[in-house]
mmCIF file of C-alpha atoms in Angstrom:
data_model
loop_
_atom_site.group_PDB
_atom_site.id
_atom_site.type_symbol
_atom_site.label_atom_id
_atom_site.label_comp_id
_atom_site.label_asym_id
_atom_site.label_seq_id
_atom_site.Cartn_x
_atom_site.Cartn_y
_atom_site.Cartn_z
ATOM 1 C CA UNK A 976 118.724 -20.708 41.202
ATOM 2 C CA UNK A 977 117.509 -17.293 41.052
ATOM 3 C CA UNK A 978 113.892 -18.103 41.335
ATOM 4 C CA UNK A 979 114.396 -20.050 44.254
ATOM 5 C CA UNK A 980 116.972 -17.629 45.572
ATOM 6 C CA UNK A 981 114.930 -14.306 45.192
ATOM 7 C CA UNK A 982 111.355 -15.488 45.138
ATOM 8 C CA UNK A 983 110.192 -13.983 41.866
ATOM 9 C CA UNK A 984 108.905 -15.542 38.584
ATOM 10 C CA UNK A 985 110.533 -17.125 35.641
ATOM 11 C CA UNK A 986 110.448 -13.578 33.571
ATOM 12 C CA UNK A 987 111.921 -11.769 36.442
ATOM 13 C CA UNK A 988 114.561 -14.142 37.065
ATOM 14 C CA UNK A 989 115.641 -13.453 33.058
ATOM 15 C CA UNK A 990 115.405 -9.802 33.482
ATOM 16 C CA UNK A 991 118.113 -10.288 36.612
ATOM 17 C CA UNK A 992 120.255 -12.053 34.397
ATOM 18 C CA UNK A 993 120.260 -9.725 31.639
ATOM 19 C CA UNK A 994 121.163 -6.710 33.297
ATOM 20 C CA UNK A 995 123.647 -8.338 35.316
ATOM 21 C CA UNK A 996 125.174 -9.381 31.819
ATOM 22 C CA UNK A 997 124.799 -6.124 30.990
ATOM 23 C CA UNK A 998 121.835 -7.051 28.170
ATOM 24 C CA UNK A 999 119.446 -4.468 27.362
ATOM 25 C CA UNK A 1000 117.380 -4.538 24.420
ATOM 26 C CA UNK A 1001 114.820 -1.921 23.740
ATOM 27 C CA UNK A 1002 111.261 -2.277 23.176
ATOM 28 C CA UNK A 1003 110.473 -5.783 24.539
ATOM 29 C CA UNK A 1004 108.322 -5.087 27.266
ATOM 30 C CA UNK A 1005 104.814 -5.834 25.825
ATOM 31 C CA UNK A 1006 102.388 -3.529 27.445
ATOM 32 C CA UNK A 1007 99.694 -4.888 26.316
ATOM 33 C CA UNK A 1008 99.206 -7.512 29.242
ATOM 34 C CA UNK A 1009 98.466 -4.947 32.274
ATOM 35 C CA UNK A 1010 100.458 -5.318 35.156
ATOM 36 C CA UNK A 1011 98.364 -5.841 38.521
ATOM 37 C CA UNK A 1012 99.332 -2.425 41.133
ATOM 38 C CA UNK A 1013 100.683 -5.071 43.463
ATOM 39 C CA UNK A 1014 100.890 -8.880 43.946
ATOM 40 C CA UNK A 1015 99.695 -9.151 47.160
ATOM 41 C CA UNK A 1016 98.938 -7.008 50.296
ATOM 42 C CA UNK A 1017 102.063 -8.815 52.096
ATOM 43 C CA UNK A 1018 103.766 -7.861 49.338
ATOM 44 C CA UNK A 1019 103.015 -4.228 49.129
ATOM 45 C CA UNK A 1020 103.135 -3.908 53.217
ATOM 46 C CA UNK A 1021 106.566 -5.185 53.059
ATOM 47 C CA UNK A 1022 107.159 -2.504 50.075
ATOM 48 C CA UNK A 1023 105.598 0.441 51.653
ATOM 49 C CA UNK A 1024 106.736 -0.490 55.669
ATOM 50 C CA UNK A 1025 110.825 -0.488 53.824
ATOM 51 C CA UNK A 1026 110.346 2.735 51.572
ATOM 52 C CA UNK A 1027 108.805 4.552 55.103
ATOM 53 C CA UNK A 1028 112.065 3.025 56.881
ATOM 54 C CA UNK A 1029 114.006 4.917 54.255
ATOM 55 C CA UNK A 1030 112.291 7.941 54.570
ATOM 56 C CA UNK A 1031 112.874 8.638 58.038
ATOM 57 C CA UNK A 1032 116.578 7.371 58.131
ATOM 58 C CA UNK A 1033 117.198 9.987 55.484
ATOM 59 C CA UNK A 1034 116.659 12.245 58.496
ATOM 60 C CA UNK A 1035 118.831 10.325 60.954
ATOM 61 C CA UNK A 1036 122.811 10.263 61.325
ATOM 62 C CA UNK A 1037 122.954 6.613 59.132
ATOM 63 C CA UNK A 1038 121.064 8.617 56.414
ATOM 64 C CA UNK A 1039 124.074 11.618 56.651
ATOM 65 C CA UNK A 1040 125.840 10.107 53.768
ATOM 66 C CA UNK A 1041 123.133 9.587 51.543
ATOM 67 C CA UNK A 1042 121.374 13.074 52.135
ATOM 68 C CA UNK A 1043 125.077 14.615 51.380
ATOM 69 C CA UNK A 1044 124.709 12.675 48.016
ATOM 70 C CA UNK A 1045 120.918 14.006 46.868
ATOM 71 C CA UNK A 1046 122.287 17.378 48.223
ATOM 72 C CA UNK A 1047 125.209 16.841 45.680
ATOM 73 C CA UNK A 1048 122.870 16.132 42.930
ATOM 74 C CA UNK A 1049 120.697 19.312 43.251
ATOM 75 C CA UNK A 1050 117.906 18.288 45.315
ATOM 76 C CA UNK A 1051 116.458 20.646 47.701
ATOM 77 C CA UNK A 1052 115.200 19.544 50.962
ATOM 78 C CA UNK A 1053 111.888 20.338 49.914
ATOM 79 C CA UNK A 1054 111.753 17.732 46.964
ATOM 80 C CA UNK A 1055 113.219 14.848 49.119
ATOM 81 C CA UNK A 1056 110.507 15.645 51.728
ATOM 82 C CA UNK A 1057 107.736 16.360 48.840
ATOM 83 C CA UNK A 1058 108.511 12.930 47.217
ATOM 84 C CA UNK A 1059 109.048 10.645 50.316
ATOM 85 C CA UNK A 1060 113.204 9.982 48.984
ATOM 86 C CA UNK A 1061 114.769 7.785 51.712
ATOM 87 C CA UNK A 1062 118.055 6.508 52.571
ATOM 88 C CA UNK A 1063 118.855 2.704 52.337
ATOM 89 C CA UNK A 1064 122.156 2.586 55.060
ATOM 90 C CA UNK A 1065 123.312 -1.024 53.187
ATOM 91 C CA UNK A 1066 121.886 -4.836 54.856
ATOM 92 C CA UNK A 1067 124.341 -4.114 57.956
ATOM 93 C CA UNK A 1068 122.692 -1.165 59.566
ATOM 94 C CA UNK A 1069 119.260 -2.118 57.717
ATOM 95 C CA UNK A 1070 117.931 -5.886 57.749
ATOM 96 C CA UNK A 1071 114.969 -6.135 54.495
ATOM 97 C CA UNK A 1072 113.006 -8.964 53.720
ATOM 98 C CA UNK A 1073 114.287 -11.371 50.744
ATOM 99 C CA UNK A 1074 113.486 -9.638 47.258
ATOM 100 C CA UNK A 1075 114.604 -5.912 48.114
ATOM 101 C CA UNK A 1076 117.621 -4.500 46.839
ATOM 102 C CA UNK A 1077 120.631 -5.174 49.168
ATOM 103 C CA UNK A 1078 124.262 -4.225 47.724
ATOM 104 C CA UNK A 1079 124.704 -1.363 49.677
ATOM 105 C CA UNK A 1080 123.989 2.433 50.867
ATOM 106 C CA UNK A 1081 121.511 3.668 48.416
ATOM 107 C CA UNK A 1082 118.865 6.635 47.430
ATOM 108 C CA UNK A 1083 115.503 5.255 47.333
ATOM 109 C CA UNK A 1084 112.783 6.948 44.958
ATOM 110 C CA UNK A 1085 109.640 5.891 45.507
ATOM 111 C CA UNK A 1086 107.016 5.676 42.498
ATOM 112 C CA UNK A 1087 103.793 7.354 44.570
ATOM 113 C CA UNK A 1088 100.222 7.278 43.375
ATOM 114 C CA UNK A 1089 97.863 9.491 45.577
ATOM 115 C CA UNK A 1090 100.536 9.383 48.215
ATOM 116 C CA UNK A 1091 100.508 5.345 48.368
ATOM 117 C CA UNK A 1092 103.781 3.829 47.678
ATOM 118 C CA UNK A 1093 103.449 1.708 44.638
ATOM 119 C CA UNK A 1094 107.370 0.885 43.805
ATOM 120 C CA UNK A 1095 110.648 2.442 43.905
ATOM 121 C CA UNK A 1096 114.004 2.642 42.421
ATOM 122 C CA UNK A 1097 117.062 2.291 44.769
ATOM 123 C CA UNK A 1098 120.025 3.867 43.288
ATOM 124 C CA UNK A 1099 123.776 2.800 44.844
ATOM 125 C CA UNK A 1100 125.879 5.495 46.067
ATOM 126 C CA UNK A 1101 129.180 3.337 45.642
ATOM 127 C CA UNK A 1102 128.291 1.362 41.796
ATOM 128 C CA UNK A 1103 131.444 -0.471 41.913
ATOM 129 C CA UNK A 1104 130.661 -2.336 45.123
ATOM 130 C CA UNK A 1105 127.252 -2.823 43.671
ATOM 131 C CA UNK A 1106 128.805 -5.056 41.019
ATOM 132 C CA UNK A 1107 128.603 -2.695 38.247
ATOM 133 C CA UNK A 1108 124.580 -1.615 39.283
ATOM 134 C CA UNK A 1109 123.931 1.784 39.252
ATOM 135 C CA UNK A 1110 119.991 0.851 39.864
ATOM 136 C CA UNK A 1111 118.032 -1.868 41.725
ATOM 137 C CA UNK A 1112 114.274 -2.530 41.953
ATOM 138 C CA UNK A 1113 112.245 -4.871 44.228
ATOM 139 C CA UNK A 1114 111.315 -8.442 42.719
ATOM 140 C CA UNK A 1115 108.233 -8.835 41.188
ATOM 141 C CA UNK A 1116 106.934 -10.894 44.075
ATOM 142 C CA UNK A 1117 107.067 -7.762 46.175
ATOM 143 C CA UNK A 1118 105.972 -5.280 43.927
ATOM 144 C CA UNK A 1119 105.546 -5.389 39.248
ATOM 145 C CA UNK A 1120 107.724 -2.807 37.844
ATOM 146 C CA UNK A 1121 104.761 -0.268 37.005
ATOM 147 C CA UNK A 1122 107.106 0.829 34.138
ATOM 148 C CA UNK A 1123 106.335 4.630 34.248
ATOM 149 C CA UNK A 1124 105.626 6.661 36.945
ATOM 150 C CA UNK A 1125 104.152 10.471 36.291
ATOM 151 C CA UNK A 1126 105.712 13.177 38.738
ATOM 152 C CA UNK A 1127 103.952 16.819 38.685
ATOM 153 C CA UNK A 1128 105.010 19.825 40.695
ATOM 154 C CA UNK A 1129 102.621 21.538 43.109
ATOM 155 C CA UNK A 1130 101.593 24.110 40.197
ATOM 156 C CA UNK A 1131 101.584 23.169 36.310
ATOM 157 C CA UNK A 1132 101.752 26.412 34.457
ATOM 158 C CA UNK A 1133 98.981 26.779 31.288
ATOM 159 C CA UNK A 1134 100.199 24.955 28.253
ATOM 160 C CA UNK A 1135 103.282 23.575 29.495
ATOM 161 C CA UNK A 1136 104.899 20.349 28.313
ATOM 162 C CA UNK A 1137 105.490 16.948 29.869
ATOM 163 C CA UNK A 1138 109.285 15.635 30.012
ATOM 164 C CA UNK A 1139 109.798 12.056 29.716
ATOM 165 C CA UNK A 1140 112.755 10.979 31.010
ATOM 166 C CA UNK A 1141 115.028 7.667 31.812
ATOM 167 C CA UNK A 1142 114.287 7.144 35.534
ATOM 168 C CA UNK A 1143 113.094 8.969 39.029
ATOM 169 C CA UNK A 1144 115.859 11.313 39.261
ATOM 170 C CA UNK A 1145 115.583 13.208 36.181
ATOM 171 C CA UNK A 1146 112.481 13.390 36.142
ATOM 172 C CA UNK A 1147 112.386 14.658 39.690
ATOM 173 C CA UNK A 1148 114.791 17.005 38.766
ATOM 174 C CA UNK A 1149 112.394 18.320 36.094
ATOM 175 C CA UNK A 1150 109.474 18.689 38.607
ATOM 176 C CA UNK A 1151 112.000 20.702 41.517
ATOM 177 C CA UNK A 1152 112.432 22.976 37.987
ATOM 178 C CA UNK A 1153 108.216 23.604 37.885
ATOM 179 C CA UNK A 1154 107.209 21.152 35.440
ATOM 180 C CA UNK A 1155 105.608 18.373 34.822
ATOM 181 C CA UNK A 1156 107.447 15.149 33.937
ATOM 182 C CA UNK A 1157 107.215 10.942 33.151
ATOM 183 C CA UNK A 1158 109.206 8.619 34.367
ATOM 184 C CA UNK A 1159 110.406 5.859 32.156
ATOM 185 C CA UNK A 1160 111.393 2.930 34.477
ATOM 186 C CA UNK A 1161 113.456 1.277 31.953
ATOM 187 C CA UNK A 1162 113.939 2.579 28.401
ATOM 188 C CA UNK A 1163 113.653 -0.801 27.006
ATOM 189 C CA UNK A 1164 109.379 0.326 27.093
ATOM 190 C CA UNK A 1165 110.154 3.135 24.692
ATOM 191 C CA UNK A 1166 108.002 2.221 21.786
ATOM 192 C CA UNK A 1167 104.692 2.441 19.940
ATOM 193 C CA UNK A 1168 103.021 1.186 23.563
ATOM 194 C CA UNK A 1169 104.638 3.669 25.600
ATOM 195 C CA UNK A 1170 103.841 6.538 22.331
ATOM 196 C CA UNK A 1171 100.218 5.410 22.717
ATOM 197 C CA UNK A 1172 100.116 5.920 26.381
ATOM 198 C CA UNK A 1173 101.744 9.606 26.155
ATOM 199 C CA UNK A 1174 99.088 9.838 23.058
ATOM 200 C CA UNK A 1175 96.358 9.160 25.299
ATOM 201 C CA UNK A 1176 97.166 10.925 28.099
ATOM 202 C CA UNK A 1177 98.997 14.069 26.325
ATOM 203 C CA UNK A 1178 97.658 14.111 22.981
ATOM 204 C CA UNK A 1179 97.099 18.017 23.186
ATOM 205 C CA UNK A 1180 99.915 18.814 25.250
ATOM 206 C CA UNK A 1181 103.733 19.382 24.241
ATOM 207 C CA UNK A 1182 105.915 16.247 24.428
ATOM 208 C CA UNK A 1183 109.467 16.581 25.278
ATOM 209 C CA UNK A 1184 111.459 13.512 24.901
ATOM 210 C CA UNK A 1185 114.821 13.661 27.840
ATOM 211 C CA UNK A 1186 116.761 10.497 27.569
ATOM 212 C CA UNK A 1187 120.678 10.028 28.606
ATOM 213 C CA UNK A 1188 122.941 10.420 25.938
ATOM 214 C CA UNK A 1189 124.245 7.021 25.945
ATOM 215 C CA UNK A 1190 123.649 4.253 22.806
ATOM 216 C CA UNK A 1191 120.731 3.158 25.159
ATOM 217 C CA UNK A 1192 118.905 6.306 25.601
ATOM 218 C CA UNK A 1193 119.917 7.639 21.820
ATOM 219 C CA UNK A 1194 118.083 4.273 20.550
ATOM 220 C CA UNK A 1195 115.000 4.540 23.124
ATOM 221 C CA UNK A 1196 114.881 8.434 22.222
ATOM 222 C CA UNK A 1197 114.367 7.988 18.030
ATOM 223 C CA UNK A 1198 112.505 4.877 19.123
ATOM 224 C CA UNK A 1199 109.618 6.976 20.887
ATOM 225 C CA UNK A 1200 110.337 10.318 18.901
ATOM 226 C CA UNK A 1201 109.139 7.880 15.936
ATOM 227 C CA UNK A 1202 106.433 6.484 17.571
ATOM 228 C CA UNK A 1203 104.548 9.279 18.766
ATOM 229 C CA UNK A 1204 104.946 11.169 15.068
ATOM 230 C CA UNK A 1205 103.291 8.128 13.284
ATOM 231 C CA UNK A 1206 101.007 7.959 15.672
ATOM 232 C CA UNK A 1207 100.352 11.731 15.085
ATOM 233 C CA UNK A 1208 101.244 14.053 17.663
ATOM 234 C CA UNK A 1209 101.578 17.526 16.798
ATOM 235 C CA UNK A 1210 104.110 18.706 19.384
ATOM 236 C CA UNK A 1211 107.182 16.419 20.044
ATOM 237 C CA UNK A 1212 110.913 17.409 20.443
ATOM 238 C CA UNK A 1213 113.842 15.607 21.852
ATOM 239 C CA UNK A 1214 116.015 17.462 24.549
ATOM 240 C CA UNK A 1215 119.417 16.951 24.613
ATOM 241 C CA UNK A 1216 121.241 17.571 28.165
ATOM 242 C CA UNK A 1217 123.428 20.720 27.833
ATOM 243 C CA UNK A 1218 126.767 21.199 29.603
ATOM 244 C CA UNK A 1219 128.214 17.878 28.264
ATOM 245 C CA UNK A 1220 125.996 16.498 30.496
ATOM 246 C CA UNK A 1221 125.200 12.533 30.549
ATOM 247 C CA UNK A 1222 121.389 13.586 31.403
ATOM 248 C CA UNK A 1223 118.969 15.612 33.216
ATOM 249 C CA UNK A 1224 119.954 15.287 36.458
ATOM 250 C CA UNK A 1225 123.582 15.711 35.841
ATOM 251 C CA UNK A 1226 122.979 18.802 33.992
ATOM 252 C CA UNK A 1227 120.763 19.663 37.476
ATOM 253 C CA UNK A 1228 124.184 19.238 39.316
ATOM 254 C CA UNK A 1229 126.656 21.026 37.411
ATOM 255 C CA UNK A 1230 124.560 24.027 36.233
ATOM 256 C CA UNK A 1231 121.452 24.392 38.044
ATOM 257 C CA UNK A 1232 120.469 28.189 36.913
ATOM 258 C CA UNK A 1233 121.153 26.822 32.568
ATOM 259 C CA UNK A 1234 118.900 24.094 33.286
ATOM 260 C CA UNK A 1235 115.996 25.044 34.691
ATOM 261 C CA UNK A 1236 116.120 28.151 31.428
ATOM 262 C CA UNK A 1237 116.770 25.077 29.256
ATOM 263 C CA UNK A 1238 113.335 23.462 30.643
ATOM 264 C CA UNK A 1239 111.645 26.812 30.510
ATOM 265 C CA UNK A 1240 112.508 27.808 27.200
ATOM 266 C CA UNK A 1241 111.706 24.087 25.725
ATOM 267 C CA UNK A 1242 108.313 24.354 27.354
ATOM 268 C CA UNK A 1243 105.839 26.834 26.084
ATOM 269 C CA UNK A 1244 103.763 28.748 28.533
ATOM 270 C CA UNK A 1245 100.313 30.428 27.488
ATOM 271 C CA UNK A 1246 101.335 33.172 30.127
ATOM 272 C CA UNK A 1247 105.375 33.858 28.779
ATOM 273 C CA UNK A 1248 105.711 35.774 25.660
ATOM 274 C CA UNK A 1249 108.223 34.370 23.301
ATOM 275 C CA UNK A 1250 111.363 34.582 24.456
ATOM 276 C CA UNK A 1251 114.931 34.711 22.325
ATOM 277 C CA UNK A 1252 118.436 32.999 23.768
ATOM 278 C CA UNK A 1253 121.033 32.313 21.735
ATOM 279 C CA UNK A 1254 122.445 29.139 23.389
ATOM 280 C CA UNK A 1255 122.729 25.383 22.170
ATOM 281 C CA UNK A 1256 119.782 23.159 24.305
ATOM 282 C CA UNK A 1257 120.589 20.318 22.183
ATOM 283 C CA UNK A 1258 116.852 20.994 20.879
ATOM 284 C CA UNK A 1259 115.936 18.617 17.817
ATOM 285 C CA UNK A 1260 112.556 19.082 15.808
#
């Protein structure tokens, strides 16, 4: 029923039926079979002509209550306009083609790759009218989950880590904060796979694993944190939200001046001498 319903393949259609049970198990996405950037160009002009929608109705009076969220959750106007974020009004002010998300007002994060709109997240304002979803992705027929999705700010500083975080937000919240930051579009890919990716790509630069502090994230976090040490990276700590924070993006809204220290002073900079504060990050070597 829900391959004929939504249009997507037979490993899609289990995902959907896992997380609407509520079934998450980590490290079973095999990333050793690439996914394609797209399944078709129908597929990614529906993708990319919805995500645009979004964009510009952030602007508009339907996109008032969603704007009023991100504003709530730290984000400048600058980063929503930066990163293309859009405003999904819900199916009755906003008709969408079969296979994108549809249970109501949302925040869209794109994923963005040299400006072209690869994917996005949609993330529900109102959870309990979403049945329980805080997050909602196209089906694969429209667009493969590209898993991780690498967001820099408009200047790196010299020697600085990379944050890898559970999902758009926090790690858009890292980059508003100057730094660099990856994406983890699911935490069930934290693994050897994902360690060997962040090996390959940051094998000389300071790792800085930022997962939520849930059972999920806690798992994920040793998961990867154990991964990338075996596989022999020099420079890897975990970062534990501060405040009593759930994660990143939280600790964004409630104290926005503690985090963006906490970033700075877990990231070293070749141009900042060291620098002494006595306060708990929730650092773990």
């Amino acid at each position: 029923m829900v391959i004929a319903a939504y249009r997507v393949d037979v490993r899609a259609a289990i995902n959907l039926l896992a997380s609407r049970a509520h079934f998450h198990p980590v490290a079973t996405i095999d990333f050793s079979t690439p996914v394609p950037p797209s399944v078709s160009r129908e597929g990614h002009a529906i993708l990319a002509a919805h995500v645009t929608r979004c964009e510009r109705l952030l602007w508009h009076p339907h996109g008032a209550a969603v704007r009023e969220w991100l504003h709530r959750r730290g984000f400048t106007d600058d980063t929503l306009h930066r990163h293309r974020i859009g405003a999904d009004p819900g199916p009755r002010i906003l008709n969408r083609p079969r296979g994108l998300p549809w249970r109501g007002a949302a925040a869209i994060f794109p994923v963005l790759e040299a400006g072209e709109i690869l994917y996005y997240q949609a993330r529900y304002l109102d959870v309990s009218r979403a049945g329980g979803r805080k997050y909602d992705n196209p089906a694969t027929a429209i667009a493969p989950n590209p898993r991780l999705a690498t967001i820099t700010p408009a200047r790196v500083p010299p020697g600085a880590a990379v944050f890898v975080c559970e999902g758009l937000p926090d790690a858009l919240s890292v980059s508003q904060a100057g730094h660099r930051a990856v994406a983890v579009l699911g935490v069930g890919v934290a693994g050897p796979r994902l360690a060997q990716h962040l090996l390959d790509r940051y094998h000389d630069v300071p790792v800085r694993i930022a997962f939520d502090t849930d059972a999920r994230g806690i798992q994920a976090r040793d998961a990867l944190f154990d991964a990338l040490g075996t596989g022999g990276h020099g420079d890897v700590m975990s970062l534990m939200p501060a405040s009593g924070s759930h994660d990143l993006n939280d600790w964004l809204r409630v104290d926005r001046d503690g985090f963006r220290r906490g970033l700075d002073l877990a990231s070293p900079r070749a141009d900042r001498a060291a620098v002494n504060c006595e306060i708990d990050l929730g650092l773990e070597l």
